[in-house]
Amino acid sequence: MQAALRPSQTESQAHAASPLFPPQLLARLDKNGPRYTSYPTADRYHGGFGEQDYRQALQQRRAGAPAEPLSLYVHIPFCESVCYYCACNKVVTRHHDRAARYLDALAAEIELHVRELGEGVPVSQLHFGGGTPTFLSDEELSRLMANLRRAFRFEADAEISIEVDPRTATPERLAYMRELGFNRLSFGVQDFDPRVQAAVHRQQSFEDVRALMQSARALGYASVNMDLIYGLPLQTTESFARTIEQVISLRPDRIALYAYAHLPTRFKPQRRINEADLPDRETRVGLLSAAIDGFLKQGYAYIGMDHFALETDALAIAKRRGELHRNFQGYSTQPDRDLVALGVSAIGRIGSTYSQNAKVLDEYYAAIEAGRFAVERGLALSADDLVRREVIMDIMCQGRVDFGRIEARHGLRFADHFDRELLQMANLAELGLVNLRPGELQVTGLGWYFVRAVAMAFDGYLHAPGSAASYSRII
Ligand code: SF4
């Protein structure tokens, strides 16, 4: 393991005594920026890429690498009630019968893929996200899984994961999902403080989550993740420290800690949040510092942007070995795979293309029920996009860029292609965020906390003034 790739023990101890995020560094680096679950980011996709382009990408895959394993993503958009911080694509309804038509559409969409890709393509990873996947009943989940298993061939050790809303799950449901083959869970916790939960309209008790966690362990789920959010209304450093303690007491394998981005003009539910209740910038920094400090002291490794994992977890091991990857769900141990995404608004990646389905349910239904893919926009990556994607993912995942490797793979001279970016790296090196050596760039322990800022320097779309305005802030 390369010591500079993660905060060392000495560094994490030092954080307890000194501010983790010095004000002068924050003033320069806490700006808006993408999270790089893809590069180029989804806001660069355009309507000039449509159904025919997607079909062609699938056909090229079939001709070129038909036996390569796929990743699958299934989006379930329905939620019983709205959380006020929500920025997801969802449909709020208590009418569970609305799931029936959606499952029919998913079945048809699966069938469309089989026609282009052939039957029995191997699958190494499947993720159910939302919305609320556990909005579906046991029978509905069972039907969906049966359709997927008929169409694809799941590898014996495939990772099959689902996002679980603790308000719609019971230990019995977890047992049923385990029987269906799910082996990974992600619980949406966000915050355990009842006042914060009331302010964001998402109430779930610590005791209920603890009971689910105990069941997940007893049922042999291989990995359990918990999602948390800092920056929510009424959060204080004391209240959030209690949540962190409670989370640590449950010992999830992985923790995702997201920053709340208050963008009420873009996300309607956020208009119900009382802005006066939002923590100020100093408190936000305190919340994040306390969380990082608490997790590092209790046996968790900092994986990278937003993510922590037990030192024994596969993600932490992959990080130490320099084998980490990043996809639309965040960090992953799985190598980059083509990703077939099913459902409204779902984003997939086939070869050197990205594509996104229609975001409006009726438009998604109209396409699928007419026998067409529902792709609404996308992007065919240019040669420059491809090299920048590799550099950005190397930074985000390994914290290191080997210039010689990039040159050999893309037929360019790194210093010429990235002359402007290397000047920016020299500035970041002065701030202690990166080490710039002959032939390589390495992110330092401190730099990992600002890894987005390092990656942004290589983003070919962010050079125009104001081009990052629509993203969330780094801290
Ligand atoms: S945060 Fe999740 S559960 Fe809440 S409304 Fe949004 S998608 Fe639904």
JSON list of N, CA and C in Angstrom, two decimals, residues 361-407:
[
{"chain": "A", "resi": 361, "resn": "LEU", "atom": "N", "xyz": [-42.14, 9.64, -16.73]},
{"chain": "A", "resi": 361, "resn": "LEU", "atom": "CA", "xyz": [-42.68, 8.27, -16.79]},
{"chain": "A", "resi": 361, "resn": "LEU", "atom": "C", "xyz": [-43.50, 8.02, -18.06]},
{"chain": "A", "resi": 362, "resn": "ASP", "atom": "N", "xyz": [-44.39, 8.97, -18.41]},
{"chain": "A", "resi": 362, "resn": "ASP", "atom": "CA", "xyz": [-45.25, 8.75, -19.58]},
{"chain": "A", "resi": 362, "resn": "ASP", "atom": "C", "xyz": [-44.43, 8.65, -20.86]},
{"chain": "A", "resi": 363, "resn": "GLU", "atom": "N", "xyz": [-43.34, 9.41, -20.94]},
{"chain": "A", "resi": 363, "resn": "GLU", "atom": "CA", "xyz": [-42.49, 9.35, -22.15]},
{"chain": "A", "resi": 363, "resn": "GLU", "atom": "C", "xyz": [-41.74, 8.02, -22.19]},
{"chain": "A", "resi": 364, "resn": "TYR", "atom": "N", "xyz": [-41.32, 7.56, -21.02]},
{"chain": "A", "resi": 364, "resn": "TYR", "atom": "CA", "xyz": [-40.66, 6.25, -20.94]},
{"chain": "A", "resi": 364, "resn": "TYR", "atom": "C", "xyz": [-41.63, 5.16, -21.41]},
{"chain": "A", "resi": 365, "resn": "TYR", "atom": "N", "xyz": [-42.86, 5.20, -20.87]},
{"chain": "A", "resi": 365, "resn": "TYR", "atom": "CA", "xyz": [-43.86, 4.19, -21.26]},
{"chain": "A", "resi": 365, "resn": "TYR", "atom": "C", "xyz": [-44.14, 4.27, -22.76]},
{"chain": "A", "resi": 366, "resn": "ALA", "atom": "N", "xyz": [-44.28, 5.49, -23.28]},
{"chain": "A", "resi": 366, "resn": "ALA", "atom": "CA", "xyz": [-44.65, 5.64, -24.70]},
{"chain": "A", "resi": 366, "resn": "ALA", "atom": "C", "xyz": [-43.61, 4.96, -25.59]},
{"chain": "A", "resi": 367, "resn": "ALA", "atom": "N", "xyz": [-42.33, 5.14, -25.28]},
{"chain": "A", "resi": 367, "resn": "ALA", "atom": "CA", "xyz": [-41.28, 4.54, -26.10]},
{"chain": "A", "resi": 367, "resn": "ALA", "atom": "C", "xyz": [-41.28, 3.02, -25.96]},
{"chain": "A", "resi": 368, "resn": "ILE", "atom": "N", "xyz": [-41.24, 2.55, -24.73]},
{"chain": "A", "resi": 368, "resn": "ILE", "atom": "CA", "xyz": [-41.12, 1.10, -24.49]},
{"chain": "A", "resi": 368, "resn": "ILE", "atom": "C", "xyz": [-42.35, 0.36, -25.03]},
{"chain": "A", "resi": 369, "resn": "GLU", "atom": "N", "xyz": [-43.54, 0.92, -24.80]},
{"chain": "A", "resi": 369, "resn": "GLU", "atom": "CA", "xyz": [-44.76, 0.23, -25.23]},
{"chain": "A", "resi": 369, "resn": "GLU", "atom": "C", "xyz": [-44.92, 0.26, -26.76]},
{"chain": "A", "resi": 370, "resn": "ALA", "atom": "N", "xyz": [-44.14, 1.14, -27.42]},
{"chain": "A", "resi": 370, "resn": "ALA", "atom": "CA", "xyz": [-44.14, 1.15, -28.89]},
{"chain": "A", "resi": 370, "resn": "ALA", "atom": "C", "xyz": [-42.99, 0.27, -29.42]},
{"chain": "A", "resi": 371, "resn": "GLY", "atom": "N", "xyz": [-42.32, -0.42, -28.52]},
{"chain": "A", "resi": 371, "resn": "GLY", "atom": "CA", "xyz": [-41.26, -1.35, -28.95]},
{"chain": "A", "resi": 371, "resn": "GLY", "atom": "C", "xyz": [-39.92, -0.67, -29.21]},
{"chain": "A", "resi": 372, "resn": "ARG", "atom": "N", "xyz": [-39.74, 0.53, -28.65]},
{"chain": "A", "resi": 372, "resn": "ARG", "atom": "CA", "xyz": [-38.47, 1.25, -28.84]},
{"chain": "A", "resi": 372, "resn": "ARG", "atom": "C", "xyz": [-37.73, 1.38, -27.52]},
{"chain": "A", "resi": 373, "resn": "PHE", "atom": "N", "xyz": [-36.38, 1.51, -27.60]},
{"chain": "A", "resi": 373, "resn": "PHE", "atom": "CA", "xyz": [-35.64, 1.89, -26.40]},
{"chain": "A", "resi": 373, "resn": "PHE", "atom": "C", "xyz": [-36.07, 3.30, -26.02]},
{"chain": "A", "resi": 374, "resn": "ALA", "atom": "N", "xyz": [-35.98, 3.62, -24.73]},
{"chain": "A", "resi": 374, "resn": "ALA", "atom": "CA", "xyz": [-36.48, 4.93, -24.27]},
{"chain": "A", "resi": 374, "resn": "ALA", "atom": "C", "xyz": [-35.36, 5.96, -24.15]},
{"chain": "A", "resi": 375, "resn": "VAL", "atom": "N", "xyz": [-34.24, 5.72, -24.86]},
{"chain": "A", "resi": 375, "resn": "VAL", "atom": "CA", "xyz": [-33.09, 6.64, -24.75]},
{"chain": "A", "resi": 375, "resn": "VAL", "atom": "C", "xyz": [-33.48, 8.03, -25.24]},
{"chain": "A", "resi": 376, "resn": "GLU", "atom": "N", "xyz": [-33.23, 9.03, -24.39]},
{"chain": "A", "resi": 376, "resn": "GLU", "atom": "CA", "xyz": [-33.65, 10.40, -24.69]},
{"chain": "A", "resi": 376, "resn": "GLU", "atom": "C", "xyz": [-32.45, 11.29, -25.03]},
{"chain": "A", "resi": 377, "resn": "ARG", "atom": "N", "xyz": [-31.31, 10.96, -24.46]},
{"chain": "A", "resi": 377, "resn": "ARG", "atom": "CA", "xyz": [-30.10, 11.73, -24.73]},
{"chain": "A", "resi": 377, "resn": "ARG", "atom": "C", "xyz": [-28.90, 10.88, -24.38]},
{"chain": "A", "resi": 378, "resn": "GLY", "atom": "N", "xyz": [-27.74, 11.34, -24.79]},
{"chain": "A", "resi": 378, "resn": "GLY", "atom": "CA", "xyz": [-26.54, 10.56, -24.51]},
{"chain": "A", "resi": 378, "resn": "GLY", "atom": "C", "xyz": [-25.32, 11.25, -25.08]},
{"chain": "A", "resi": 379, "resn": "LEU", "atom": "N", "xyz": [-24.26, 10.45, -25.23]},
{"chain": "A", "resi": 379, "resn": "LEU", "atom": "CA", "xyz": [-23.01, 11.05, -25.71]},
{"chain": "A", "resi": 379, "resn": "LEU", "atom": "C", "xyz": [-22.11, 9.94, -26.25]},
{"chain": "A", "resi": 380, "resn": "ALA", "atom": "N", "xyz": [-21.52, 10.18, -27.43]},
{"chain": "A", "resi": 380, "resn": "ALA", "atom": "CA", "xyz": [-20.45, 9.30, -27.92]},
{"chain": "A", "resi": 380, "resn": "ALA", "atom": "C", "xyz": [-19.14, 10.02, -27.59]},
{"chain": "A", "resi": 381, "resn": "LEU", "atom": "N", "xyz": [-18.30, 9.40, -26.78]},
{"chain": "A", "resi": 381, "resn": "LEU", "atom": "CA", "xyz": [-17.11, 10.10, -26.29]},
{"chain": "A", "resi": 381, "resn": "LEU", "atom": "C", "xyz": [-16.10, 10.34, -27.41]},
{"chain": "A", "resi": 382, "resn": "SER", "atom": "N", "xyz": [-15.50, 11.54, -27.41]},
{"chain": "A", "resi": 382, "resn": "SER", "atom": "CA", "xyz": [-14.42, 11.86, -28.36]},
{"chain": "A", "resi": 382, "resn": "SER", "atom": "C", "xyz": [-13.11, 11.28, -27.83]},
{"chain": "A", "resi": 383, "resn": "ALA", "atom": "N", "xyz": [-12.06, 11.34, -28.65]},
{"chain": "A", "resi": 383, "resn": "ALA", "atom": "CA", "xyz": [-10.75, 10.85, -28.19]},
{"chain": "A", "resi": 383, "resn": "ALA", "atom": "C", "xyz": [-10.29, 11.66, -26.98]},
{"chain": "A", "resi": 384, "resn": "ASP", "atom": "N", "xyz": [-10.56, 12.96, -26.99]},
{"chain": "A", "resi": 384, "resn": "ASP", "atom": "CA", "xyz": [-10.17, 13.80, -25.84]},
{"chain": "A", "resi": 384, "resn": "ASP", "atom": "C", "xyz": [-10.97, 13.43, -24.59]},
{"chain": "A", "resi": 385, "resn": "ASP", "atom": "N", "xyz": [-12.28, 13.16, -24.77]},
{"chain": "A", "resi": 385, "resn": "ASP", "atom": "CA", "xyz": [-13.10, 12.72, -23.62]},
{"chain": "A", "resi": 385, "resn": "ASP", "atom": "C", "xyz": [-12.51, 11.45, -23.01]},
{"chain": "A", "resi": 386, "resn": "LEU", "atom": "N", "xyz": [-12.09, 10.52, -23.88]},
{"chain": "A", "resi": 386, "resn": "LEU", "atom": "CA", "xyz": [-11.63, 9.22, -23.39]},
{"chain": "A", "resi": 386, "resn": "LEU", "atom": "C", "xyz": [-10.35, 9.36, -22.57]},
{"chain": "A", "resi": 387, "resn": "VAL", "atom": "N", "xyz": [-9.41, 10.20, -23.04]},
{"chain": "A", "resi": 387, "resn": "VAL", "atom": "CA", "xyz": [-8.17, 10.34, -22.28]},
{"chain": "A", "resi": 387, "resn": "VAL", "atom": "C", "xyz": [-8.43, 11.08, -20.97]},
{"chain": "A", "resi": 388, "resn": "ARG", "atom": "N", "xyz": [-9.29, 12.09, -21.02]},
{"chain": "A", "resi": 388, "resn": "ARG", "atom": "CA", "xyz": [-9.60, 12.82, -19.79]},
{"chain": "A", "resi": 388, "resn": "ARG", "atom": "C", "xyz": [-10.36, 11.93, -18.80]},
{"chain": "A", "resi": 389, "resn": "ARG", "atom": "N", "xyz": [-11.25, 11.08, -19.33]},
{"chain": "A", "resi": 389, "resn": "ARG", "atom": "CA", "xyz": [-11.96, 10.16, -18.43]},
{"chain": "A", "resi": 389, "resn": "ARG", "atom": "C", "xyz": [-10.97, 9.28, -17.68]},
{"chain": "A", "resi": 390, "resn": "GLU", "atom": "N", "xyz": [-9.98, 8.79, -18.41]},
{"chain": "A", "resi": 390, "resn": "GLU", "atom": "CA", "xyz": [-9.03, 7.89, -17.76]},
{"chain": "A", "resi": 390, "resn": "GLU", "atom": "C", "xyz": [-8.21, 8.63, -16.69]},
{"chain": "A", "resi": 391, "resn": "VAL", "atom": "N", "xyz": [-7.78, 9.84, -17.02]},
{"chain": "A", "resi": 391, "resn": "VAL", "atom": "CA", "xyz": [-6.98, 10.61, -16.04]},
{"chain": "A", "resi": 391, "resn": "VAL", "atom": "C", "xyz": [-7.84, 10.93, -14.81]},
{"chain": "A", "resi": 392, "resn": "ILE", "atom": "N", "xyz": [-9.08, 11.36, -15.03]},
{"chain": "A", "resi": 392, "resn": "ILE", "atom": "CA", "xyz": [-9.95, 11.74, -13.91]},
{"chain": "A", "resi": 392, "resn": "ILE", "atom": "C", "xyz": [-10.27, 10.52, -13.04]},
{"chain": "A", "resi": 393, "resn": "MET", "atom": "N", "xyz": [-10.52, 9.37, -13.67]},
{"chain": "A", "resi": 393, "resn": "MET", "atom": "CA", "xyz": [-10.81, 8.17, -12.87]},
{"chain": "A", "resi": 393, "resn": "MET", "atom": "C", "xyz": [-9.56, 7.68, -12.14]},
{"chain": "A", "resi": 394, "resn": "ASP", "atom": "N", "xyz": [-8.38, 7.84, -12.75]},
{"chain": "A", "resi": 394, "resn": "ASP", "atom": "CA", "xyz": [-7.14, 7.49, -12.04]},
{"chain": "A", "resi": 394, "resn": "ASP", "atom": "C", "xyz": [-6.98, 8.35, -10.79]},
{"chain": "A", "resi": 395, "resn": "ILE", "atom": "N", "xyz": [-7.31, 9.64, -10.93]},
{"chain": "A", "resi": 395, "resn": "ILE", "atom": "CA", "xyz": [-7.20, 10.55, -9.77]},
{"chain": "A", "resi": 395, "resn": "ILE", "atom": "C", "xyz": [-8.23, 10.15, -8.70]},
{"chain": "A", "resi": 396, "resn": "MET", "atom": "N", "xyz": [-9.48, 9.95, -9.12]},
{"chain": "A", "resi": 396, "resn": "MET", "atom": "CA", "xyz": [-10.56, 9.68, -8.16]},
{"chain": "A", "resi": 396, "resn": "MET", "atom": "C", "xyz": [-10.40, 8.32, -7.47]},
{"chain": "A", "resi": 397, "resn": "CYS", "atom": "N", "xyz": [-9.81, 7.34, -8.19]},
{"chain": "A", "resi": 397, "resn": "CYS", "atom": "CA", "xyz": [-9.77, 5.98, -7.66]},
{"chain": "A", "resi": 397, "resn": "CYS", "atom": "C", "xyz": [-8.41, 5.61, -7.07]},
{"chain": "A", "resi": 398, "resn": "GLN", "atom": "N", "xyz": [-7.34, 5.88, -7.81]},
{"chain": "A", "resi": 398, "resn": "GLN", "atom": "CA", "xyz": [-6.02, 5.47, -7.33]},
{"chain": "A", "resi": 398, "resn": "GLN", "atom": "C", "xyz": [-5.25, 6.63, -6.69]},
{"chain": "A", "resi": 399, "resn": "GLY", "atom": "N", "xyz": [-5.69, 7.86, -6.93]},
{"chain": "A", "resi": 399, "resn": "GLY", "atom": "CA", "xyz": [-4.95, 9.01, -6.43]},
{"chain": "A", "resi": 399, "resn": "GLY", "atom": "C", "xyz": [-3.60, 9.15, -7.10]},
{"chain": "A", "resi": 400, "resn": "ARG", "atom": "N", "xyz": [-3.48, 8.62, -8.28]},
{"chain": "A", "resi": 400, "resn": "ARG", "atom": "CA", "xyz": [-2.19, 8.64, -8.96]},
{"chain": "A", "resi": 400, "resn": "ARG", "atom": "C", "xyz": [-2.40, 8.57, -10.47]},
{"chain": "A", "resi": 401, "resn": "VAL", "atom": "N", "xyz": [-1.64, 9.37, -11.19]},
{"chain": "A", "resi": 401, "resn": "VAL", "atom": "CA", "xyz": [-1.67, 9.30, -12.66]},
{"chain": "A", "resi": 401, "resn": "VAL", "atom": "C", "xyz": [-0.26, 9.00, -13.13]},
{"chain": "A", "resi": 402, "resn": "ASP", "atom": "N", "xyz": [-0.13, 7.93, -13.90]},
{"chain": "A", "resi": 402, "resn": "ASP", "atom": "CA", "xyz": [1.15, 7.54, -14.49]},
{"chain": "A", "resi": 402, "resn": "ASP", "atom": "C", "xyz": [1.16, 8.10, -15.92]},
{"chain": "A", "resi": 403, "resn": "PHE", "atom": "N", "xyz": [1.96, 9.16, -16.14]},
{"chain": "A", "resi": 403, "resn": "PHE", "atom": "CA", "xyz": [1.92, 9.85, -17.43]},
{"chain": "A", "resi": 403, "resn": "PHE", "atom": "C", "xyz": [2.30, 8.90, -18.58]},
{"chain": "A", "resi": 404, "resn": "GLY", "atom": "N", "xyz": [3.32, 8.05, -18.33]},
{"chain": "A", "resi": 404, "resn": "GLY", "atom": "CA", "xyz": [3.79, 7.13, -19.38]},
{"chain": "A", "resi": 404, "resn": "GLY", "atom": "C", "xyz": [2.69, 6.19, -19.83]},
{"chain": "A", "resi": 405, "resn": "ARG", "atom": "N", "xyz": [1.88, 5.72, -18.86]},
{"chain": "A", "resi": 405, "resn": "ARG", "atom": "CA", "xyz": [0.79, 4.78, -19.19]},
{"chain": "A", "resi": 405, "resn": "ARG", "atom": "C", "xyz": [-0.26, 5.48, -20.05]},
{"chain": "A", "resi": 406, "resn": "ILE", "atom": "N", "xyz": [-0.59, 6.71, -19.69]},
{"chain": "A", "resi": 406, "resn": "ILE", "atom": "CA", "xyz": [-1.58, 7.47, -20.46]},
{"chain": "A", "resi": 406, "resn": "ILE", "atom": "C", "xyz": [-1.04, 7.73, -21.88]},
{"chain": "A", "resi": 407, "resn": "GLU", "atom": "N", "xyz": [0.24, 8.07, -21.95]},
{"chain": "A", "resi": 407, "resn": "GLU", "atom": "CA", "xyz": [0.84, 8.35, -23.27]},
{"chain": "A", "resi": 407, "resn": "GLU", "atom": "C", "xyz": [0.78, 7.11, -24.15]}
]
